[in-house]
XYZ file of C-alpha atoms in Angstrom:
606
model
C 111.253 226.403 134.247
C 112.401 229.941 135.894
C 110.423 232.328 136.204
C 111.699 235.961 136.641
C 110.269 238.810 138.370
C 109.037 240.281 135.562
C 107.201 237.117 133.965
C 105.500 237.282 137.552
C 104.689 240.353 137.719
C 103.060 240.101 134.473
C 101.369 237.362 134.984
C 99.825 238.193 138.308
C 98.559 241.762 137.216
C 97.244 239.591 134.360
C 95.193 237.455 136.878
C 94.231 240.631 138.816
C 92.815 242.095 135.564
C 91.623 239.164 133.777
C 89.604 237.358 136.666
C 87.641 240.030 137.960
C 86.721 241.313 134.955
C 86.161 237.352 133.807
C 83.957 236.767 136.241
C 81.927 240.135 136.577
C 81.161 239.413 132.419
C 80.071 236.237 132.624
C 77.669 236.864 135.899
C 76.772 240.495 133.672
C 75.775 237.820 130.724
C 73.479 235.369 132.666
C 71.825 237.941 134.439
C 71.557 239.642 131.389
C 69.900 236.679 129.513
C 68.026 235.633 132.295
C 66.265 238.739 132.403
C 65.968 239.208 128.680
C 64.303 235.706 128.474
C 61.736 236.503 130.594
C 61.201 239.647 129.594
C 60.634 238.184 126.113
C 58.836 234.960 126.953
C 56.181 238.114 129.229
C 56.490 240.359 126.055
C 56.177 238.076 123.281
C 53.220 235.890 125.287
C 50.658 238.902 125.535
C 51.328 239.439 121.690
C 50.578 236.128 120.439
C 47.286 236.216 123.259
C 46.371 239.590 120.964
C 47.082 237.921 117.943
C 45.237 234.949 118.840
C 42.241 236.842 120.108
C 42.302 238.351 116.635
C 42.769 235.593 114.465
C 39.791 233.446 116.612
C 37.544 236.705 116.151
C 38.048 236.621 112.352
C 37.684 232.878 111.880
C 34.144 232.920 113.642
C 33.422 235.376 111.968
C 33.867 233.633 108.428
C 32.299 230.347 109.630
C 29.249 232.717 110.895
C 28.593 234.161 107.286
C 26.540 230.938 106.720
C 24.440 231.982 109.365
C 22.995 235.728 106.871
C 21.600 232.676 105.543
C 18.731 231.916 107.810
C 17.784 235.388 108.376
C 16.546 235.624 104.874
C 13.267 234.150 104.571
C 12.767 233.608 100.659
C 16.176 232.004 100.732
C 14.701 229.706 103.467
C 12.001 228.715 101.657
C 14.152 227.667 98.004
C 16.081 225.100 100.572
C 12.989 223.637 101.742
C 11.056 223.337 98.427
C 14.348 222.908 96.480
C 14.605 224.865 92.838
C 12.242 222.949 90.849
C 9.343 224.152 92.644
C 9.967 227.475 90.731
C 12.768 227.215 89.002
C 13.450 230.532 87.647
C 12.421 232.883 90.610
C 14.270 229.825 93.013
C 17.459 230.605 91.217
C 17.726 234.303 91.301
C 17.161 233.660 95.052
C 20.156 231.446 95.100
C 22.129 234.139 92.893
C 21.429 236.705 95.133
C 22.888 235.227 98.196
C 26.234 233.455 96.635
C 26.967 237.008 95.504
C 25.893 238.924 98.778
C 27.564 236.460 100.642
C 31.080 236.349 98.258
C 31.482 240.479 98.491
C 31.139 240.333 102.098
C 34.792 239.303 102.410
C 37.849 240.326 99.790
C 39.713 237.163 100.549
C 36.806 234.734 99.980
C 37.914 232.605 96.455
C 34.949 230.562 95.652
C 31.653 229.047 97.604
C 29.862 226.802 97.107
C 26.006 226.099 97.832
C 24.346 222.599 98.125
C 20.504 222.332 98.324
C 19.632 218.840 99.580
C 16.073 219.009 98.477
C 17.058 217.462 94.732
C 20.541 217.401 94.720
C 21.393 220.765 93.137
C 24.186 222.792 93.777
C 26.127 226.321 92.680
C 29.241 227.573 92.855
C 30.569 231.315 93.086
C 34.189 231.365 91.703
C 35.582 235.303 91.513
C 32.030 236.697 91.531
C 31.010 234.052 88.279
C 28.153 231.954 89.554
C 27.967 228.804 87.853
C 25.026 226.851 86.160
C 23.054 224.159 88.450
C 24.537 220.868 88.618
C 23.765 217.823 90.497
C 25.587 216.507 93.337
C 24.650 213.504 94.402
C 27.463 211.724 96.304
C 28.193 214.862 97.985
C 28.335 212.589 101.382
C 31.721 211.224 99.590
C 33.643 214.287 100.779
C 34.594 213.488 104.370
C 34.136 216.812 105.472
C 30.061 217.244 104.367
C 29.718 213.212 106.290
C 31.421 214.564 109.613
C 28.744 217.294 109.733
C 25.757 215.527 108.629
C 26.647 212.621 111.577
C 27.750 215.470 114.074
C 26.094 218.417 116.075
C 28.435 220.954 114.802
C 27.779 223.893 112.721
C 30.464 224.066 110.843
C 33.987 222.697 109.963
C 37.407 224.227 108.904
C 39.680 222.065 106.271
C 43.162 222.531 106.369
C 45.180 224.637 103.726
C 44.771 223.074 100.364
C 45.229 223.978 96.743
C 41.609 225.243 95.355
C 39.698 222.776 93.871
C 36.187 223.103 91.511
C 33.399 221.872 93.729
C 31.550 219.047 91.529
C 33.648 220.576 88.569
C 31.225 223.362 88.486
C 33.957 226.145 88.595
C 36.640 226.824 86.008
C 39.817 227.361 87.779
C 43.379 228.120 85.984
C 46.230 226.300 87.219
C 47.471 229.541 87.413
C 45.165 230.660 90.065
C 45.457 227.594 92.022
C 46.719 229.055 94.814
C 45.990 227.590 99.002
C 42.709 228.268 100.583
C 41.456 227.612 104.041
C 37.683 225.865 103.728
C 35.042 226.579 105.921
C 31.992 223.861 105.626
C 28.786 225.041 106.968
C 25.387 222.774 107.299
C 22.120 224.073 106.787
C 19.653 223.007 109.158
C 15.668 223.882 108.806
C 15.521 224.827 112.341
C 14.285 224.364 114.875
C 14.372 220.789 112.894
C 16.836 218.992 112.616
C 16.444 217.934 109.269
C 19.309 219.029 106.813
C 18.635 221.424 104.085
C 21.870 221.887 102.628
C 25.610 222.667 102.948
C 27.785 226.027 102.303
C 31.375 226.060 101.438
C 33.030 229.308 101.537
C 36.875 228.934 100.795
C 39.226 231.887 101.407
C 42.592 232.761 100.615
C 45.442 232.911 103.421
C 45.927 236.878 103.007
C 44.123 238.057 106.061
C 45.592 235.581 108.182
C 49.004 236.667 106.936
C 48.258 239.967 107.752
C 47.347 239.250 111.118
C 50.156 236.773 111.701
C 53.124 239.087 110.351
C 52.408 241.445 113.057
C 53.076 238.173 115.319
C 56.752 237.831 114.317
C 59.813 239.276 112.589
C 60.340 237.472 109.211
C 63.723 235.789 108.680
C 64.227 235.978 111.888
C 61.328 234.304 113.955
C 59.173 231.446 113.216
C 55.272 231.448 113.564
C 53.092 228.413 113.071
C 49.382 228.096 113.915
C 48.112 224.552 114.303
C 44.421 222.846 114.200
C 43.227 220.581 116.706
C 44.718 217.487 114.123
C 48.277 219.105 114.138
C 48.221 220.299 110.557
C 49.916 223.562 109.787
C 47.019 226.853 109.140
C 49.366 229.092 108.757
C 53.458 229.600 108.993
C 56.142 231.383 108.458
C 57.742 228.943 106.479
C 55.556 228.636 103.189
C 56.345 225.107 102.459
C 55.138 223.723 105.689
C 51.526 225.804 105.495
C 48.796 222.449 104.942
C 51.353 219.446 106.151
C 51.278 218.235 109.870
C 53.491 219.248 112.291
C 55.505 216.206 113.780
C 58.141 218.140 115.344
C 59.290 216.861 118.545
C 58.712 220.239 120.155
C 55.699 220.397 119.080
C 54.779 216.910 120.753
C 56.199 218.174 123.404
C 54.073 221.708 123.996
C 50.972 219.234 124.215
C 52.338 217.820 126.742
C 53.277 220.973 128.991
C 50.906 222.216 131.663
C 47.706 224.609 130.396
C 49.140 227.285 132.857
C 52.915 227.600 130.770
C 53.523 229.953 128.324
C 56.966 228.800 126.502
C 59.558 226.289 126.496
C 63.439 226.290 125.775
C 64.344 223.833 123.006
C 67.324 222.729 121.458
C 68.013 219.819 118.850
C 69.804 219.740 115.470
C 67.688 222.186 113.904
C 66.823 224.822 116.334
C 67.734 225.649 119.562
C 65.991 228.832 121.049
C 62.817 229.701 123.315
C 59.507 228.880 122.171
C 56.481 230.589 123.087
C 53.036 229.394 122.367
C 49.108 229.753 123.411
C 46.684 227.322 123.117
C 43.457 229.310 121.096
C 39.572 229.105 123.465
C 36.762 228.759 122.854
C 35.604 227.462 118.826
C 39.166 226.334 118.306
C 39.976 225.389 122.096
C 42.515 222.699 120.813
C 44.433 225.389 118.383
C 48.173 226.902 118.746
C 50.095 229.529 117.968
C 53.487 228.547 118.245
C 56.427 231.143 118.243
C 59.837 230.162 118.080
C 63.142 232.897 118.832
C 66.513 231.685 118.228
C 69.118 232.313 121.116
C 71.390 233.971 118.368
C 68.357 236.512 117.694
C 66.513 236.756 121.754
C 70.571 237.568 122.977
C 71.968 239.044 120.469
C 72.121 242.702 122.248
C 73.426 240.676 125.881
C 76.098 239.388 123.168
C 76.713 242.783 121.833
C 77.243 244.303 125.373
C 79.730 241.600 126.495
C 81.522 242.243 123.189
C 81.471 245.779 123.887
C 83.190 244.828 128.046
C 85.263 242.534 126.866
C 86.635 245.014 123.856
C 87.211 247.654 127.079
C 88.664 245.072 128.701
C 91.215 244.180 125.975
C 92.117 247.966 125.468
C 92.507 247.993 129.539
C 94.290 244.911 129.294
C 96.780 246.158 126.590
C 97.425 249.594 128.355
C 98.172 247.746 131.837
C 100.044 245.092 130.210
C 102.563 248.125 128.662
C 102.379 249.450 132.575
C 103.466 245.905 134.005
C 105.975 245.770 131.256
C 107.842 249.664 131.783
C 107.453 248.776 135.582
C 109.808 245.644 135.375
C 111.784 246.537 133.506
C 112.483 249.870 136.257
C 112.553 246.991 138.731
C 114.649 244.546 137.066
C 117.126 246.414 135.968
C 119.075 247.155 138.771
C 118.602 243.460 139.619
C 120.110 242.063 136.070
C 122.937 244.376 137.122
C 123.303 242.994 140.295
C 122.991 239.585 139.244
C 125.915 239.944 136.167
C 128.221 241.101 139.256
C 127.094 238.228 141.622
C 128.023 236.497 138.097
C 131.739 238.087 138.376
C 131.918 237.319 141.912
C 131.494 233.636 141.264
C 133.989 233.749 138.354
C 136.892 235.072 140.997
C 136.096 238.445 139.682
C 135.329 240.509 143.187
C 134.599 243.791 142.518
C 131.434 246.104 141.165
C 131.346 248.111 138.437
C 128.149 249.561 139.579
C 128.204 253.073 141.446
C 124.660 253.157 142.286
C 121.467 251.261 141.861
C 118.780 253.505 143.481
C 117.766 254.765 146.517
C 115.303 251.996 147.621
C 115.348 248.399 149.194
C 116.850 247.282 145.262
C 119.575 250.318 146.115
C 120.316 249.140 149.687
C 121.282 245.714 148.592
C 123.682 246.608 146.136
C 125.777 248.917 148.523
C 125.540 245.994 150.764
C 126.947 244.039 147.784
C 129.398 246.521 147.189
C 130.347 246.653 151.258
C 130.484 242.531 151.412
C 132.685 242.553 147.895
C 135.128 244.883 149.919
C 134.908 242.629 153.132
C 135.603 239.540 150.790
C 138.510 241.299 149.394
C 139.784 242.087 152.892
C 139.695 238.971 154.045
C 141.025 236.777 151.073
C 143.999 239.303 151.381
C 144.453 238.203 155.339
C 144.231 234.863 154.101
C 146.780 234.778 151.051
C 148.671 236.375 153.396
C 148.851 233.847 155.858
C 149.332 231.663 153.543
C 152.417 233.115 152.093
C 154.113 233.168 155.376
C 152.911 229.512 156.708
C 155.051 228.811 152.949
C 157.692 230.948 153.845
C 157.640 228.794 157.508
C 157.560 225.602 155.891
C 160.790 226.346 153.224
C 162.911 227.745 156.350
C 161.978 224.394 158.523
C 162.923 222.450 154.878
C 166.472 224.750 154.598
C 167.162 224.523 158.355
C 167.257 220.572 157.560
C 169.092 220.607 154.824
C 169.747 222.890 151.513
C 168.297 221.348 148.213
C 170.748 223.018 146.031
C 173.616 220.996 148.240
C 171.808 217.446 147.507
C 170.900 218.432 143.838
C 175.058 219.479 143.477
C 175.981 216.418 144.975
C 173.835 214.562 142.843
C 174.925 216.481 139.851
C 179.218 215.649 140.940
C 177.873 211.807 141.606
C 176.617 211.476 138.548
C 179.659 212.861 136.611
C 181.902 210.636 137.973
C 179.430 207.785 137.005
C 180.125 208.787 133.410
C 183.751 208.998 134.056
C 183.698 205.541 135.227
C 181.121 204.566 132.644
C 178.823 203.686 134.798
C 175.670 204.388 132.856
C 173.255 202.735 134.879
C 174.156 204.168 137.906
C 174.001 207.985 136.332
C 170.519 207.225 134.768
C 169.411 206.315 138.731
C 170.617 209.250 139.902
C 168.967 211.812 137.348
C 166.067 209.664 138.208
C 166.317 210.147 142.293
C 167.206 214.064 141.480
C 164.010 214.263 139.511
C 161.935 212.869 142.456
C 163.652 215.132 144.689
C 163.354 218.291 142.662
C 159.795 217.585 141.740
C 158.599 216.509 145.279
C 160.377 220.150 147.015
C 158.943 221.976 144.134
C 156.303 223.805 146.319
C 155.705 226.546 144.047
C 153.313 224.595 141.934
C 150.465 222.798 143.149
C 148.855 222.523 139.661
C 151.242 220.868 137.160
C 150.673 219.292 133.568
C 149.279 215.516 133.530
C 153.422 214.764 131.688
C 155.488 216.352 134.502
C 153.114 213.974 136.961
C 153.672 210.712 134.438
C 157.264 211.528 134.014
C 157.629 212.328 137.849
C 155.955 208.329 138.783
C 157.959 207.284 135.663
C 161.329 208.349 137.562
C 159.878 206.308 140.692
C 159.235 203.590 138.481
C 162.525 203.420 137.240
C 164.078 203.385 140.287
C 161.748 200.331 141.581
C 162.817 198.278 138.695
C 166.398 198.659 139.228
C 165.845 197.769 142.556
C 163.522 194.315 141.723
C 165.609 193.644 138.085
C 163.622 191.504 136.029
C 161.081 190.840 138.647
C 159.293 194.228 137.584
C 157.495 195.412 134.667
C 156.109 198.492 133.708
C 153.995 200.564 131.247
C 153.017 204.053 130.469
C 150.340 204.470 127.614
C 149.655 208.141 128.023
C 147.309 210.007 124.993
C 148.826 212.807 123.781
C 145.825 214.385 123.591
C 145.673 214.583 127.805
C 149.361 215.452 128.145
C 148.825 219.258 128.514
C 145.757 218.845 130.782
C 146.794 220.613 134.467
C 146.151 218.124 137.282
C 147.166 218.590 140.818
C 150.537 217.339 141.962
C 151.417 214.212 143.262
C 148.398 212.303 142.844
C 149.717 209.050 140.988
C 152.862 208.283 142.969
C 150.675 207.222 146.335
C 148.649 204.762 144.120
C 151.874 202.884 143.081
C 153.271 202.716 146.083
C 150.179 200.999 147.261
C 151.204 198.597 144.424
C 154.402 197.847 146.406
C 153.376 198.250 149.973
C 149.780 196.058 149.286
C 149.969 194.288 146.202
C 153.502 192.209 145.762
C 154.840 189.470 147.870
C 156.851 186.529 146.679
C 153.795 184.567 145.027
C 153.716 186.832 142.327
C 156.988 185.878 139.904
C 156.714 188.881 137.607
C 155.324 191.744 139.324
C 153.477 194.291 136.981
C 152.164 198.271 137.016
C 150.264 199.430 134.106
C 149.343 202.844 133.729
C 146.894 204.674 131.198
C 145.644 208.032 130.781
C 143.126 208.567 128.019
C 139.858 211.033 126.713
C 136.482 209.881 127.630
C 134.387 213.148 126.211
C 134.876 216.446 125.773
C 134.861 217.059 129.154
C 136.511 214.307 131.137
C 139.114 212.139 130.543
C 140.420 208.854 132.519
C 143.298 207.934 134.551
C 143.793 203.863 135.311
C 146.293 202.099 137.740
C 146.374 198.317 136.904
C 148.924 195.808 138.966
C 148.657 191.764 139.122
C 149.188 191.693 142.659
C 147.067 189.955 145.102
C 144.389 192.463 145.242
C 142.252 192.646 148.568
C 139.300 190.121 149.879
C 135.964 191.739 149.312
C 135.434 192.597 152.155
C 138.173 195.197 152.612
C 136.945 196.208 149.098
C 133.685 196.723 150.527
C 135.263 198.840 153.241
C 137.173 200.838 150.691
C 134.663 201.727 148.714
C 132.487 203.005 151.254
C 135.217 204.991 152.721
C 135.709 206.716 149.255
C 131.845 207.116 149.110
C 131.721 209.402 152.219
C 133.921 211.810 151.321
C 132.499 214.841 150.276
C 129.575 214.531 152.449
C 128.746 217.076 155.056
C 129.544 214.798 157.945
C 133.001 213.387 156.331
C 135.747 213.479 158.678
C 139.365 214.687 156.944
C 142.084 212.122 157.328
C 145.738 212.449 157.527
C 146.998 209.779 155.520
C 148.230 209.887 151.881
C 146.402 206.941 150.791
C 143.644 206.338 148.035
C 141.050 208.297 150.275
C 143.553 211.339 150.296
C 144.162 211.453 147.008
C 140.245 211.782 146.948
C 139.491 213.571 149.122
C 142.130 216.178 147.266
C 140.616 215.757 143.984
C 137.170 216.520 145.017
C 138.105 219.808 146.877
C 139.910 220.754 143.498
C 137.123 219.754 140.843
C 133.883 220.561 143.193
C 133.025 216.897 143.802
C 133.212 215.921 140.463
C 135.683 213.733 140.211
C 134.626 209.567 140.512
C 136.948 206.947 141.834
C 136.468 203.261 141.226
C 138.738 200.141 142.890
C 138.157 197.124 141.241
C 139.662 193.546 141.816
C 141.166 191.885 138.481
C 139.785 188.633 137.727
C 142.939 186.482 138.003
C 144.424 188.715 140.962
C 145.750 192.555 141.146
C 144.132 195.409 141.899
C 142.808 198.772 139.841
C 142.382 202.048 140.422
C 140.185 203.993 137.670
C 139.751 208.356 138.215
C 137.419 210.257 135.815
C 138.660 213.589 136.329
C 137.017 216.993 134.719
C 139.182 218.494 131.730
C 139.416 221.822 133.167
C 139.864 223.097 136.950
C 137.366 226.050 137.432
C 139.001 228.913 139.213
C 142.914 227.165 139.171
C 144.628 228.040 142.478
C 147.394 227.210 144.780
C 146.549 225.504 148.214
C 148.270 225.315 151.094
């Protein structure tokens, strides 16, 4: 593939543009990111620290209500006696503190109040206190056994739906909504005996409140985990109260105490992830934030949108440049080409007056100067060669006059007819053909027929010279007859026939000769006789003789031979004509030329 100036010049501004620009984006982009990453993993860590300091503060303080409890004595006293010790003044007591205790906090749902000292228990459901009922398997509920085996205070349950403590509380389905539980036991202390247990269950609003100033919704994800991996609180509603089993998550365990996020990608979300591990009560607590990369470089995406429209625009404008500056610089060169063009077609002159004043305008007056130095010196030449032609016919007249033998001829032949002598007329029209076709030196380029006829009048002659011991045949297309060939390059080959090829062994000596299309653009010559051919190796020597010429180092002959007639042919058709000797099977010898249809700029050699 050729490429022009232009395409190059396109191209290469192109390159100029594209890779600086290319490469100063992509180095703007990671810088960009980098920087934006940590900036966000710095800026989004001290939020969720704020956020976790807050949500810590107001989880102790809901598992500390409990603790209002053993400041008031009378209360005190009901959980050491129990309620039948005075049943109705034991009960107002209890009364009095589920409802203190419930209007302390809007989002508290229902609590509940279990008074080990005969199994009694109460529950406060949206500020309606329930009757007493017993509870005696209340060690059943996993929660009330971990205390009562365990030095803890208290204990948080997971997200659930609401439930009626010991079916003391009528709840609607339609106010089953999730609550986070926080289980309290009541020591008499400084014993260690256990008095009762508190249950104070609270909807999820606060915590929502404090955890959508965490994160953007729709965009970001929050989750905060217990110690057991189950969900508190998410973004994602559906996942609040299940456990998280999230390979990332499995994998923040397992990072350092000292890191504060983690990049993660996987089939369902590939981003940064911040996170802080909660202190103190709820030590072995996250909160887990996760950013998409979409989302944390979005505005680095915007800005290399915004370079890489400018550099489209710049692009566009230079490309139009590029374009209206070669086409100024090309120009004069097309020109100069399409008379380079003429040149080669035998065509020399310009039909430009000027193509500029710079280096594109100095080399077409040069053209112009070596067009009229060309022109000068093919005249010199044509010249010379029209008096070396003019030397040559006076050396051919000094010797003798052609129209003397072609009279004599002419008054021979008469006086053949006059004697009826046919045979004898027919050789001599043939001889005077030979004659006046071989001093024909006005035309060096003839039709393929005037060369057949021409070797058909040699022919002719030949076989009334060896009678019935010679044969031949002509089977000429008439689709090659017109073709224009150069003189005289069949009658050498069949006289190698007779100087090379026939002795006495051969009876019947034969010349075929053929001339036929091969394509559109060649067509085939072929001299066959049934002489004794050559040995190989003087076929060997032949062909490499006939393989040289038209090589650089090739040394001209003088003969008139098969090489010759090459040699000839190849200076005519630009090397490409092919010849190919070949020995018959049963004896003779043949010649085979593929020869171009057409001779490109037909002239007349000397």
């Amino acid at each position: 593939m050729q490429w022009g100036i232009r395409k190059k010049l396109i191209i290469t501004l192109m390159a100029v543009m594209i890779l600086p620009f290319g490469i100063a984006i992509t180095i703007t982009y990671y810088q960009t990111t980098k920087s934006i990453n940590d900036r966000f993993v710095t800026t989004n860590h001290e939020l969720i620290v704020k956020g976790e300091a807050e949500l810590s503060t107001y989880l102790e303080d809901v598992a500390q209500l409990s603790t209002v409890l053993y400041r008031y004595t009378p209360f005190m006293s009901v959980m050491r006696v129990g309620i039948s010790e005075n049943i109705s003044s034991n009960q107002e007591e209890v009364r009095r503190m589920l409802a203190y205790t419930f209007n302390s906090r809007p989002e508290i749902e229902q609590m509940l109040l279990f008074i080990n000292k005969g199994k009694d228990s109460y529950t406060n459901y949206h500020s309606t206190i329930s009757g007493r009922g017993k509870y005696e398997n209340i060690l059943s509920n996993p929660f009330y056994a971990r205390l009562s085996k365990s030095h803890d205070f208290s204990v948080i349950e997971p997200p659930h739906e609401i439930y009626s403590y010991n079916n003391l509380s009528v709840i609607p389905n339609s106010e089953k909504n999730q609550v986070l539980s926080f289980h309290t036991i009541i020591r008499d202390v400084p014993l260690d005996d256990i008095l009762g247990f508190v249950s104070i269950d609270i909807n999820l609003s606060k915590i929502r409140d404090i955890a959508g100033r965490l994160y953007t919704p729709g965009v970001e994800d929050l989750y905060i985990m217990n110690d057991e991996g189950v969900i508190v609180y998410s973004s994602k509603n559906n996942a609040i109260g299940k456990s998280n089993n999230e390979e990332w998550f499995k994998q923040i365990k397992k990072q350092p105490k000292a890191s504060e996020s983690l990049e993660w990608k996987d089939d369902k979300f590939s981003g940064v992830i911040v996170y802080q591990q909660f202190s103190d009560s709820f030590k072995n607590w996250y909160i887990v934030k996760r950013i998409p990369y979409d989302v944390l470089y979005q505005g680095a995406r915007q800005t290399v949108f915004t370079n890489i429209i400018i550099v489209m625009i710049t692009l566009i404008i230079v490309l139009f440049a590029t374009m209206f500056i070669s086409f100024k610089l090309t120009a004069p060169i097309k020109v100069l080409i399409a008379n380079m063009k003429k040149v080669e077609n035998g065509v020399f002159e310009a039909d430009f007056e000027s193509l500029g004043n710079d280096e594109i305008g100095m080399l077409g007056r040069h053209f112009k100067l070596m067009i009229a130095k060309i022109n000068e010196l093919i005249e010199r030449e044509y010249k010379l060669e029209i008096e070396n032609k003019s030397s040559q016919l006076r050396v051919l007249q000094s010797q003798i006059n052609p129209h003397f033998l072609y009279n004599a001829f002419q008054s021979i032949g008469t006086l053949a007819l006059k004697l009826k002598a046919v045979p004898v007329y027919s050789l001599l029209n043939s001889l005077s053909n030979i004659m006046r076709y071989s001093m024909n030196m006005k035309d060096d380029i003839v039709p393929l027929l005037a060369e057949v006829n021409h070797v058909k009048s040699y022919l002719t002659l030949q076989k009334q010279r060896f009678d019935d011991q010679f044969e031949f045949e002509l089977d000429i297309e008439e689709s090659v007859e017109e073709i224009r060939v150069p003189k005289m390059i069949l009658q050498p080959i069949v006289e190698n026939c007779f100087k090379h090829g026939f002795d006495q062994q051969v009876e019947t000596a034969t010349i075929m000769i053929s001339a036929k299309g091969e394509s559109d653009d060649f067509f085939s010559i072929t001299v066959k006789d049934n002489g004794i051919g050559v040995d190989e190796e003087e076929l060997i020597n032949i062909r490499r003789e006939l393989s040289d010429v038209g090589r650089s180092e090739y040394q001209k002959g003088e003969g008139i031979g098969l090489k010759n007639i090459y040699e000839r042919l190849m200076i005519y058709y630009s090397n490409r004509v092919e010849m190919v000797v070949t020995n018959g099977r049963e004896g003779g010898f043949t010649v085979t030329i593929m020869i171009p249809k057409f001779i490109h700029n037909e002239v007349i050699h000397p």
